[in-house]
Amino acid sequence: MATFNLDIPFDYRFTCWFCGEGSHKTIVATITTHQQYYSVNMPICDECKSYKCHIDVQSLVKLRELIKESMVKQSAKALSIGANWTEKELQESDLNGSAFDGFKKSGWSMYLIAKARVNYSGWALSINGIPIEGNLIDEEFEFDGLSFTSFVSMLDYLSNAFSLNKEFLKRVLAIYGNNRAIEAVKFCRLIPHYSRSEREKAVNDLIESFREKESLAYKKNIVD
Ligand SMILES: [Zn+2]
């Protein structure tokens, strides 16, 4: 089967389709639409290629998901700067000493670069001027201006950025629901959860408080 070259708009020459950084390499990926199956050369940067996701996976949808997951893991430190500081706070912080000089100077731009790479969504795909129809994005998860290609990836980010026990956060998120991730994170940050018994107690208390709220809402509905 022939491998096609993707159409590359002028503004995107030498650009990684996965993260928007400079690219001078390609990898082969497959795209399946309702009518067609394509094998395509996808422009990729050194960093995205170094994750080696293309060795195991060829489907572009899956590949994009895995590359973004690796990106979130690799950029954990840079992403956590934006989760814990504002630009102004960072500049005005009284972190002193040579260890912090570099951090104060370049920390915010490191965060912005990492954020832009994670959120980058590529350009519309076409081959010889013919658009490739089809949805390349499954479901995305959003938190504080960042898009994640999987729930696991969002968990990786949140547990790293806010130094939370990942298993604990996962259980708390299951109780709150993914659409209330901010509240779930706030809860985890407030509640001591260093030991297993502390985590068990916190989860049990949370379930109990949700039950109470539900039964109150139920009673209120009957009265109304
Ligand atoms: Zn890239």
Coordinates of N, CA and C and ligand atoms in Angstrom, one line a residue:
M1 N 0.8 -1.2 0.0 CA 0.0 0.0 0.0 C 0.9 1.3 0.0
A2 N 0.5 2.2 -0.8 CA 1.3 3.5 -0.9 C 1.2 4.3 0.4
T3 N 2.3 4.9 0.8 CA 2.2 5.8 1.9 C 2.2 7.3 1.3
F4 N 1.1 8.0 1.7 CA 0.9 9.4 1.2 C 1.7 10.4 2.0
N5 N 2.0 11.5 1.4 CA 2.5 12.7 2.1 C 1.3 13.6 2.4
L6 N 1.2 14.0 3.6 CA 0.2 14.9 4.1 C 0.3 16.3 3.4
D7 N -0.8 16.9 3.1 CA -0.7 18.3 2.7 C -0.3 19.2 3.8
I8 N 0.7 20.1 3.6 CA 1.2 20.9 4.7 C 1.0 22.4 4.3
P9 N 0.0 23.1 5.0 CA -0.2 24.5 4.7 C 1.1 25.3 4.9
F10 N 1.3 26.4 4.2 CA 2.5 27.1 4.2 C 3.0 27.5 5.6
D11 N 2.0 27.9 6.5 CA 2.4 28.3 7.8 C 2.8 27.2 8.7
Y12 N 2.6 25.9 8.3 CA 2.9 24.8 9.1 C 4.1 24.0 8.5
R13 N 4.8 24.6 7.6 CA 6.0 23.9 7.1 C 7.0 23.6 8.3
F14 N 7.5 22.4 8.3 CA 8.5 22.0 9.3 C 7.9 22.2 10.7
T15 N 6.6 21.8 10.9 CA 6.0 21.8 12.2 C 5.5 20.4 12.6
C16 N 5.8 20.1 13.8 CA 5.3 18.8 14.3 C 3.8 18.8 14.4
W17 N 3.1 17.8 13.8 CA 1.6 17.8 13.8 C 1.1 17.6 15.2
F18 N 1.9 17.0 16.1 CA 1.4 16.5 17.4 C 1.6 17.6 18.4
C19 N 2.6 18.5 18.3 CA 2.8 19.5 19.4 C 3.1 20.9 18.9
G20 N 3.3 21.1 17.6 CA 3.5 22.4 17.1 C 5.0 22.9 17.1
E21 N 5.9 22.1 17.6 CA 7.3 22.5 17.6 C 7.9 22.2 16.3
G22 N 9.2 22.7 16.1 CA 9.8 22.5 14.8 C 10.1 21.0 14.5
S23 N 9.9 20.6 13.2 CA 10.0 19.2 12.8 C 10.7 19.1 11.5
H24 N 11.6 18.1 11.4 CA 12.2 17.8 10.1 C 12.2 16.3 9.9
K25 N 11.3 15.6 10.6 CA 11.2 14.1 10.5 C 9.8 13.7 10.3
T26 N 9.6 12.5 9.8 CA 8.2 12.0 9.7 C 8.1 10.6 10.3
I27 N 6.9 10.2 10.7 CA 6.7 8.8 11.0 C 5.5 8.3 10.2
V28 N 5.3 7.0 10.0 CA 4.2 6.5 9.3 C 3.0 6.2 10.3
A29 N 1.8 6.8 9.9 CA 0.7 6.5 10.7 C -0.5 6.1 9.8
T30 N -1.4 5.4 10.4 CA -2.6 5.0 9.6 C -3.8 5.7 10.0
I31 N -4.7 6.1 9.0 CA -5.9 6.8 9.3 C -7.0 6.0 8.7
T32 N -8.0 5.7 9.5 CA -9.2 5.0 9.0 C -10.4 5.9 9.0
T33 N -11.0 6.0 7.8 CA -12.3 6.8 7.8 C -13.4 5.9 7.4
H34 N -14.6 6.4 7.2 CA -15.7 5.5 6.9 C -15.5 4.8 5.6
Q35 N -14.9 5.5 4.6 CA -14.7 4.9 3.3 C -13.3 4.4 3.0
Q36 N -12.3 5.0 3.7 CA -10.9 4.7 3.3 C -10.0 4.3 4.4
Y37 N -8.9 3.8 4.0 CA -7.8 3.5 4.9 C -6.5 4.1 4.3
Y38 N -5.9 4.9 5.0 CA -4.7 5.6 4.5 C -3.4 5.3 5.3
S39 N -2.3 5.3 4.7 CA -1.0 5.2 5.4 C -0.3 6.6 5.0
V40 N 0.0 7.3 6.1 CA 0.4 8.7 5.8 C 1.7 9.0 6.6
N41 N 2.6 9.8 5.9 CA 3.8 10.3 6.6 C 3.4 11.5 7.5
M42 N 3.6 11.4 8.8 CA 3.2 12.5 9.7 C 4.4 13.3 10.2
P43 N 4.5 14.6 10.0 CA 5.6 15.4 10.5 C 5.6 15.3 12.0
I44 N 6.8 15.0 12.6 CA 7.0 14.9 14.0 C 8.3 15.5 14.5
C45 N 8.3 16.1 15.7 CA 9.6 16.7 16.2 C 10.4 15.6 16.9
D46 N 11.6 15.9 17.2 CA 12.5 15.0 17.9 C 12.0 14.5 19.2
E47 N 11.4 15.5 20.0 CA 10.9 15.2 21.3 C 9.8 14.2 21.2
C48 N 8.8 14.5 20.4 CA 7.6 13.6 20.3 C 8.0 12.2 19.8
K49 N 9.0 12.2 18.9 CA 9.5 11.0 18.3 C 10.2 10.2 19.4
S50 N 10.9 10.9 20.3 CA 11.7 10.2 21.4 C 10.8 9.4 22.4
Y51 N 9.5 9.7 22.4 CA 8.6 9.0 23.2 C 8.4 7.5 22.7
K52 N 8.7 7.3 21.4 CA 8.7 6.0 20.8 C 7.3 5.4 20.8
C53 N 6.3 6.1 20.8 CA 4.9 5.6 20.8 C 4.6 4.9 19.4
H54 N 5.3 5.4 18.4 CA 5.0 4.9 17.0 C 5.6 3.5 16.8
I55 N 6.4 3.0 17.7 CA 6.9 1.7 17.6 C 5.8 0.7 17.9
D56 N 4.9 1.0 18.8 CA 3.9 0.0 19.1 C 2.6 0.3 18.4
V57 N 2.3 1.5 18.0 CA 1.0 1.9 17.5 C 1.1 2.6 16.2
Q58 N 0.2 2.3 15.3 CA 0.2 3.0 14.0 C -1.1 3.9 13.8
S59 N -2.2 3.5 14.4 CA -3.4 4.3 14.2 C -3.1 5.7 14.7
L60 N -3.4 6.7 13.9 CA -3.1 8.1 14.2 C -3.9 8.6 15.5
V61 N -5.2 8.1 15.6 CA -6.0 8.5 16.7 C -5.3 8.0 18.0
K62 N -4.9 6.8 18.0 CA -4.3 6.2 19.2 C -2.9 6.8 19.5
L63 N -2.2 7.0 18.4 CA -0.8 7.6 18.4 C -0.9 9.0 19.1
R64 N -1.8 9.8 18.6 CA -2.0 11.1 19.2 C -2.2 11.1 20.7
E65 N -3.1 10.1 21.0 CA -3.4 10.0 22.5 C -2.2 9.6 23.3
L66 N -1.4 8.6 22.8 CA -0.3 8.2 23.5 C 0.8 9.2 23.6
I67 N 1.0 9.9 22.5 CA 2.1 11.0 22.4 C 1.7 12.1 23.4
K68 N 0.5 12.5 23.5 CA 0.0 13.5 24.4 C 0.2 13.0 25.8
E69 N -0.1 11.8 26.1 CA 0.1 11.2 27.5 C 1.5 11.3 27.9
S70 N 2.4 10.9 27.0 CA 3.9 11.0 27.3 C 4.3 12.4 27.5
M71 N 3.8 13.3 26.7 CA 4.1 14.8 26.8 C 3.7 15.3 28.2
V72 N 2.5 14.9 28.7 CA 2.1 15.4 30.0 C 3.0 14.8 31.1
K73 N 3.4 13.6 30.9 CA 4.4 13.0 31.9 C 5.7 13.6 31.9
Q74 N 6.2 13.8 30.7 CA 7.6 14.4 30.5 C 7.6 15.9 31.0
S75 N 6.5 16.5 30.8 CA 6.5 18.0 31.1 C 5.9 18.3 32.5
A76 N 5.8 17.2 33.3 CA 5.1 17.4 34.6 C 5.7 18.6 35.4
K77 N 7.0 18.7 35.4 CA 7.6 19.8 36.2 C 7.2 21.1 35.7
A78 N 7.3 21.3 34.4 CA 7.0 22.6 33.8 C 5.5 22.9 33.9
L79 N 4.7 21.9 33.8 CA 3.2 22.2 33.9 C 2.8 22.5 35.3
S80 N 3.5 21.9 36.3 CA 3.2 22.2 37.7 C 3.5 23.6 38.1
I81 N 4.4 24.3 37.3 CA 4.7 25.7 37.6 C 3.4 26.6 37.5
G82 N 2.7 26.3 36.4 CA 1.5 27.1 36.1 C 0.3 26.7 37.1
A83 N 0.4 25.5 37.6 CA -0.7 25.0 38.5 C -0.5 25.6 39.9
N84 N 0.8 26.0 40.2 CA 1.0 26.4 41.6 C 1.4 27.9 41.7
W85 N 1.7 28.5 40.6 CA 2.1 29.9 40.6 C 1.3 30.7 39.5
T86 N 1.2 32.0 39.7 CA 0.8 32.9 38.6 C 2.2 33.5 38.2
E87 N 2.2 34.1 37.0 CA 3.4 34.7 36.5 C 3.9 35.8 37.5
K88 N 3.0 36.6 38.0 CA 3.3 37.7 38.9 C 3.9 37.1 40.2
E89 N 3.2 36.1 40.8 CA 3.7 35.5 42.0 C 5.1 35.0 41.9
L90 N 5.4 34.4 40.7 CA 6.7 33.8 40.5 C 7.8 34.9 40.5
Q91 N 7.5 36.0 39.8 CA 8.4 37.1 39.7 C 8.7 37.8 41.0
E92 N 7.6 37.9 41.8 CA 7.7 38.6 43.1 C 8.1 37.7 44.2
S93 N 8.2 36.4 44.0 CA 8.5 35.5 45.0 C 9.9 35.8 45.7
D94 N 10.0 35.5 46.9 CA 11.3 35.7 47.5 C 12.2 34.5 47.5
L95 N 12.1 33.7 46.5 CA 13.0 32.6 46.3 C 14.4 33.2 45.9
N96 N 15.3 32.9 46.8 CA 16.6 33.4 46.5 C 17.7 32.3 46.4
G97 N 18.8 32.6 45.9 CA 19.9 31.6 45.8 C 20.0 31.1 44.4
S98 N 21.1 30.6 44.1 CA 21.4 30.3 42.7 C 20.5 29.2 42.2
A99 N 20.0 28.3 43.1 CA 19.1 27.2 42.6 C 17.8 27.8 42.0
F100 N 17.4 28.9 42.6 CA 16.1 29.5 42.2 C 16.2 30.5 41.0
D101 N 17.4 31.0 40.8 CA 17.5 32.1 39.8 C 17.0 31.7 38.4
G102 N 17.4 30.5 38.0 CA 17.0 30.0 36.7 C 15.5 29.7 36.7
F103 N 15.0 29.2 37.8 CA 13.5 28.9 37.9 C 12.7 30.2 37.8
K104 N 13.1 31.2 38.5 CA 12.4 32.5 38.4 C 12.4 33.1 37.0
K105 N 13.6 33.0 36.4 CA 13.8 33.6 35.1 C 13.0 32.9 34.0
S106 N 13.2 31.5 34.0 CA 12.6 30.8 32.8 C 11.5 29.9 33.2
G107 N 11.1 29.8 34.5 CA 10.0 28.9 34.9 C 8.7 29.2 34.1
W108 N 8.3 30.5 34.0 CA 7.0 30.8 33.4 C 7.0 30.4 31.9
S109 N 8.1 30.8 31.2 CA 8.1 30.4 29.8 C 8.2 28.9 29.6
M110 N 8.9 28.2 30.5 CA 8.9 26.7 30.4 C 7.4 26.2 30.5
Y111 N 6.7 26.8 31.4 CA 5.3 26.4 31.6 C 4.5 26.7 30.3
L112 N 4.6 27.9 29.8 CA 3.8 28.3 28.6 C 4.2 27.4 27.4
I113 N 5.4 27.0 27.2 CA 5.8 26.1 26.1 C 5.2 24.8 26.3
A114 N 5.3 24.2 27.5 CA 4.7 22.9 27.8 C 3.2 22.9 27.6
K115 N 2.5 24.0 28.1 CA 1.1 24.1 27.9 C 0.7 24.1 26.4
A116 N 1.4 24.9 25.7 CA 1.1 25.1 24.2 C 1.3 23.7 23.5
R117 N 2.3 23.0 23.9 CA 2.5 21.7 23.3 C 1.4 20.7 23.6
V118 N 1.0 20.7 24.9 CA -0.1 19.7 25.3 C -1.4 20.1 24.6
N119 N -1.7 21.4 24.5 CA -3.0 21.8 23.9 C -3.0 21.8 22.4
Y120 N -1.8 21.8 21.8 CA -1.8 21.9 20.3 C -2.6 20.8 19.6
S121 N -3.4 21.3 18.6 CA -4.3 20.3 18.0 C -4.1 20.0 16.6
G122 N -2.9 20.4 16.0 CA -2.6 20.0 14.6 C -3.4 20.8 13.6
W123 N -3.2 20.6 12.4 CA -4.0 21.2 11.3 C -4.9 20.2 10.7
A124 N -5.9 20.6 10.0 CA -6.9 19.7 9.3 C -6.1 18.9 8.3
L125 N -6.4 17.6 8.3 CA -5.7 16.7 7.4 C -6.3 16.6 6.0
S126 N -5.4 16.6 5.0 CA -5.8 16.4 3.7 C -4.6 15.8 2.9
I127 N -5.0 15.1 1.8 CA -4.0 14.5 0.9 C -4.3 15.0 -0.5
N128 N -3.4 15.6 -1.2 CA -3.6 16.1 -2.5 C -4.8 17.0 -2.6
G129 N -5.0 17.8 -1.6 CA -6.2 18.7 -1.6 C -7.5 18.1 -1.2
I130 N -7.5 16.8 -1.0 CA -8.8 16.2 -0.6 C -8.8 16.0 0.9
P131 N -9.8 16.6 1.6 CA -9.8 16.5 3.1 C -10.1 15.1 3.5
I132 N -9.4 14.7 4.6 CA -9.7 13.4 5.2 C -10.8 13.6 6.3
E133 N -11.9 13.1 6.0 CA -13.0 13.3 7.0 C -12.9 12.3 8.1
G134 N -13.4 12.6 9.2 CA -13.4 11.6 10.3 C -12.9 12.3 11.6
N135 N -13.4 11.8 12.7 CA -13.0 12.4 13.9 C -11.7 11.8 14.5
L136 N -10.7 12.7 14.7 CA -9.5 12.2 15.2 C -9.3 12.3 16.7
I137 N -10.4 12.9 17.3 CA -10.3 13.1 18.7 C -11.4 12.3 19.4
D138 N -11.1 11.4 20.3 CA -12.2 10.7 21.0 C -12.8 11.6 22.0
E139 N -12.4 11.4 23.2 CA -13.0 12.3 24.3 C -11.9 13.0 24.9
E140 N -12.1 14.3 25.2 CA -11.0 15.0 25.9 C -11.4 15.4 27.3
F141 N -10.4 15.5 28.2 CA -10.7 16.0 29.5 C -10.0 17.3 29.7
E142 N -10.7 18.2 30.4 CA -10.1 19.6 30.5 C -9.9 19.9 32.0
F143 N -8.8 20.5 32.3 CA -8.6 21.1 33.7 C -7.8 22.3 33.6
D144 N -8.4 23.4 34.0 CA -7.6 24.7 34.2 C -6.9 25.0 32.9
G145 N -7.6 25.0 31.8 CA -7.0 25.5 30.5 C -6.1 24.5 29.8
L146 N -6.0 23.2 30.3 CA -5.2 22.2 29.7 C -6.2 21.1 29.2
S147 N -5.9 20.5 28.0 CA -6.7 19.4 27.4 C -5.9 18.1 27.5
F148 N -6.6 17.1 28.0 CA -5.9 15.8 28.1 C -6.7 14.8 27.2
T149 N -5.9 13.9 26.6 CA -6.5 13.0 25.6 C -7.0 11.7 26.4
S150 N -6.7 11.6 27.7 CA -7.3 10.5 28.4 C -7.4 10.9 29.9
F151 N -8.3 10.1 30.5 CA -8.5 10.3 32.0 C -7.2 10.0 32.7
V152 N -6.5 9.0 32.3 CA -5.2 8.6 32.9 C -4.2 9.8 32.9
S153 N -4.2 10.4 31.7 CA -3.3 11.5 31.5 C -3.6 12.7 32.4
M154 N -4.9 13.0 32.6 CA -5.3 14.0 33.5 C -5.0 13.7 34.9
L155 N -5.1 12.4 35.3 CA -4.7 12.0 36.6 C -3.2 12.2 36.9
D156 N -2.4 11.8 35.9 CA -1.0 12.0 35.9 C -0.6 13.4 36.2
Y157 N -1.3 14.3 35.5 CA -1.0 15.8 35.6 C -1.4 16.2 37.0
L158 N -2.6 15.9 37.4 CA -3.1 16.4 38.7 C -2.3 15.9 39.9
S159 N -2.0 14.6 39.9 CA -1.3 14.1 41.0 C 0.1 14.6 41.1
N160 N 0.7 14.9 39.9 CA 2.1 15.5 39.9 C 2.0 17.0 40.3
A161 N 1.1 17.7 39.7 CA 1.1 19.2 39.9 C 0.8 19.5 41.3
F162 N -0.1 18.8 41.9 CA -0.5 19.1 43.3 C 0.0 18.2 44.3
S163 N 1.0 17.3 44.0 CA 1.6 16.3 44.9 C 0.5 15.5 45.6
L164 N -0.4 14.9 44.9 CA -1.5 14.1 45.5 C -1.2 12.6 45.2
N165 N -1.6 11.8 46.1 CA -1.6 10.4 45.9 C -2.5 10.0 44.8
K166 N -2.0 9.4 43.7 CA -2.8 9.2 42.5 C -4.0 8.3 42.8
E167 N -3.8 7.2 43.5 CA -5.0 6.3 43.8 C -6.1 7.0 44.5
F168 N -5.6 7.8 45.5 CA -6.6 8.5 46.3 C -7.4 9.5 45.5
L169 N -6.7 10.3 44.6 CA -7.3 11.2 43.8 C -8.3 10.5 42.8
K170 N -7.9 9.4 42.3 CA -8.8 8.6 41.4 C -10.1 8.3 42.1
R171 N -10.0 7.8 43.4 CA -11.2 7.4 44.1 C -12.1 8.7 44.4
V172 N -11.5 9.8 44.8 CA -12.2 11.0 45.1 C -12.9 11.5 43.8
L173 N -12.2 11.5 42.7 CA -12.8 11.9 41.4 C -14.0 11.1 41.0
A174 N -13.9 9.7 41.3 CA -15.0 8.9 41.0 C -16.2 9.3 41.8
I175 N -16.0 9.8 43.0 CA -17.2 10.2 43.9 C -17.7 11.5 43.4
Y176 N -16.9 12.5 43.1 CA -17.3 13.8 42.6 C -17.8 13.8 41.2
G177 N -17.2 12.9 40.4 CA -17.6 12.9 38.9 C -16.5 13.7 38.2
N178 N -16.1 13.3 37.0 CA -15.1 14.0 36.3 C -15.3 15.5 36.0
N179 N -16.6 15.8 35.9 CA -16.9 17.2 35.6 C -16.8 18.1 36.8
R180 N -16.4 17.5 38.0 CA -16.2 18.4 39.1 C -14.7 18.1 39.6
A181 N -13.8 18.0 38.7 CA -12.4 17.7 39.0 C -11.8 18.8 39.9
I182 N -12.2 20.1 39.7 CA -11.6 21.1 40.6 C -11.9 20.9 42.0
E183 N -13.2 20.6 42.3 CA -13.6 20.4 43.7 C -12.9 19.1 44.3
A184 N -12.8 18.1 43.4 CA -12.1 16.9 43.9 C -10.7 17.2 44.3
V185 N -10.0 18.0 43.5 CA -8.6 18.3 43.8 C -8.5 19.1 45.0
K186 N -9.4 20.1 45.2 CA -9.5 20.9 46.4 C -9.6 20.1 47.6
F187 N -10.6 19.1 47.5 CA -10.8 18.2 48.7 C -9.5 17.4 49.0
C188 N -8.8 16.9 48.0 CA -7.6 16.1 48.2 C -6.5 17.0 48.9
R189 N -6.5 18.2 48.4 CA -5.4 19.1 49.0 C -5.7 19.5 50.4
L190 N -6.9 19.5 50.8 CA -7.3 19.9 52.2 C -7.2 18.8 53.2
I191 N -7.5 17.6 52.7 CA -7.5 16.4 53.6 C -6.2 15.8 53.7
P192 N -5.7 15.5 55.0 CA -4.4 14.8 55.1 C -4.6 13.4 54.5
H193 N -3.7 12.9 53.7 CA -3.9 11.6 53.1 C -2.6 10.9 52.9
Y194 N -1.6 11.1 53.9 CA -0.3 10.5 53.7 C -0.4 9.0 54.0
S195 N -1.2 8.6 55.0 CA -1.2 7.2 55.3 C -2.5 6.5 54.7
R196 N -2.4 5.2 54.6 CA -3.5 4.4 54.0 C -4.7 4.6 54.8
S197 N -4.6 4.6 56.2 CA -5.8 4.8 57.0 C -6.4 6.1 56.9
E198 N -5.6 7.2 56.7 CA -6.1 8.5 56.5 C -6.9 8.6 55.2
R199 N -6.4 7.9 54.2 CA -7.0 7.9 52.9 C -8.4 7.2 53.0
E200 N -8.4 6.0 53.6 CA -9.6 5.3 53.8 C -10.7 6.1 54.5
K201 N -10.3 6.7 55.6 CA -11.2 7.5 56.4 C -11.8 8.7 55.5
A202 N -10.9 9.3 54.8 CA -11.3 10.5 54.0 C -12.3 10.0 52.9
V203 N -12.1 8.9 52.3 CA -13.0 8.4 51.2 C -14.3 8.1 51.9
N204 N -14.3 7.4 53.0 CA -15.5 7.0 53.7 C -16.3 8.2 54.1
D205 N -15.6 9.2 54.7 CA -16.3 10.4 55.1 C -17.0 11.1 53.9
L206 N -16.2 11.1 52.8 CA -16.8 11.8 51.6 C -18.0 11.1 51.1
I207 N -18.0 9.8 51.0 CA -19.1 9.0 50.6 C -20.3 9.3 51.5
E208 N -20.0 9.3 52.8 CA -21.1 9.6 53.7 C -21.7 11.0 53.5
S209 N -20.9 12.0 53.3 CA -21.4 13.3 53.1 C -22.2 13.4 51.8
F210 N -21.8 12.7 50.8 CA -22.5 12.7 49.5 C -23.9 12.0 49.7
R211 N -23.9 10.9 50.5 CA -25.2 10.3 50.8 C -26.1 11.2 51.6
E212 N -25.6 11.9 52.5 CA -26.4 12.8 53.3 C -27.0 13.9 52.4
K213 N -26.2 14.4 51.5 CA -26.7 15.5 50.6 C -27.8 15.0 49.7
E214 N -27.6 13.7 49.2 CA -28.6 13.1 48.4 C -29.9 12.9 49.1
S215 N -29.8 12.4 50.3 CA -31.1 12.2 51.0 C -31.8 13.5 51.4
L216 N -31.0 14.5 51.7 CA -31.6 15.8 51.9 C -32.3 16.3 50.7
A217 N -31.6 16.2 49.5 CA -32.2 16.6 48.2 C -33.5 15.8 48.0
Y218 N -33.5 14.5 48.3 CA -34.6 13.7 48.1 C -35.8 14.1 48.9
K219 N -35.5 14.4 50.2 CA -36.6 14.8 51.1 C -37.1 16.2 50.7
K220 N -36.2 17.1 50.2 CA -36.7 18.4 49.7 C -37.7 18.2 48.6
N221 N -37.3 17.3 47.6 CA -38.2 17.0 46.5 C -39.6 16.6 46.9
I222 N -39.6 15.7 47.9 CA -40.9 15.3 48.4 C -41.8 16.4 49.0
V223 N -41.1 17.3 49.8 CA -41.8 18.4 50.4 C -42.3 19.4 49.3
D224 N -41.4 19.6 48.3 CA -41.8 20.5 47.2 C -43.0 19.9 46.4
Ligands
ZN1 ZN 6.2 17.3 18.7

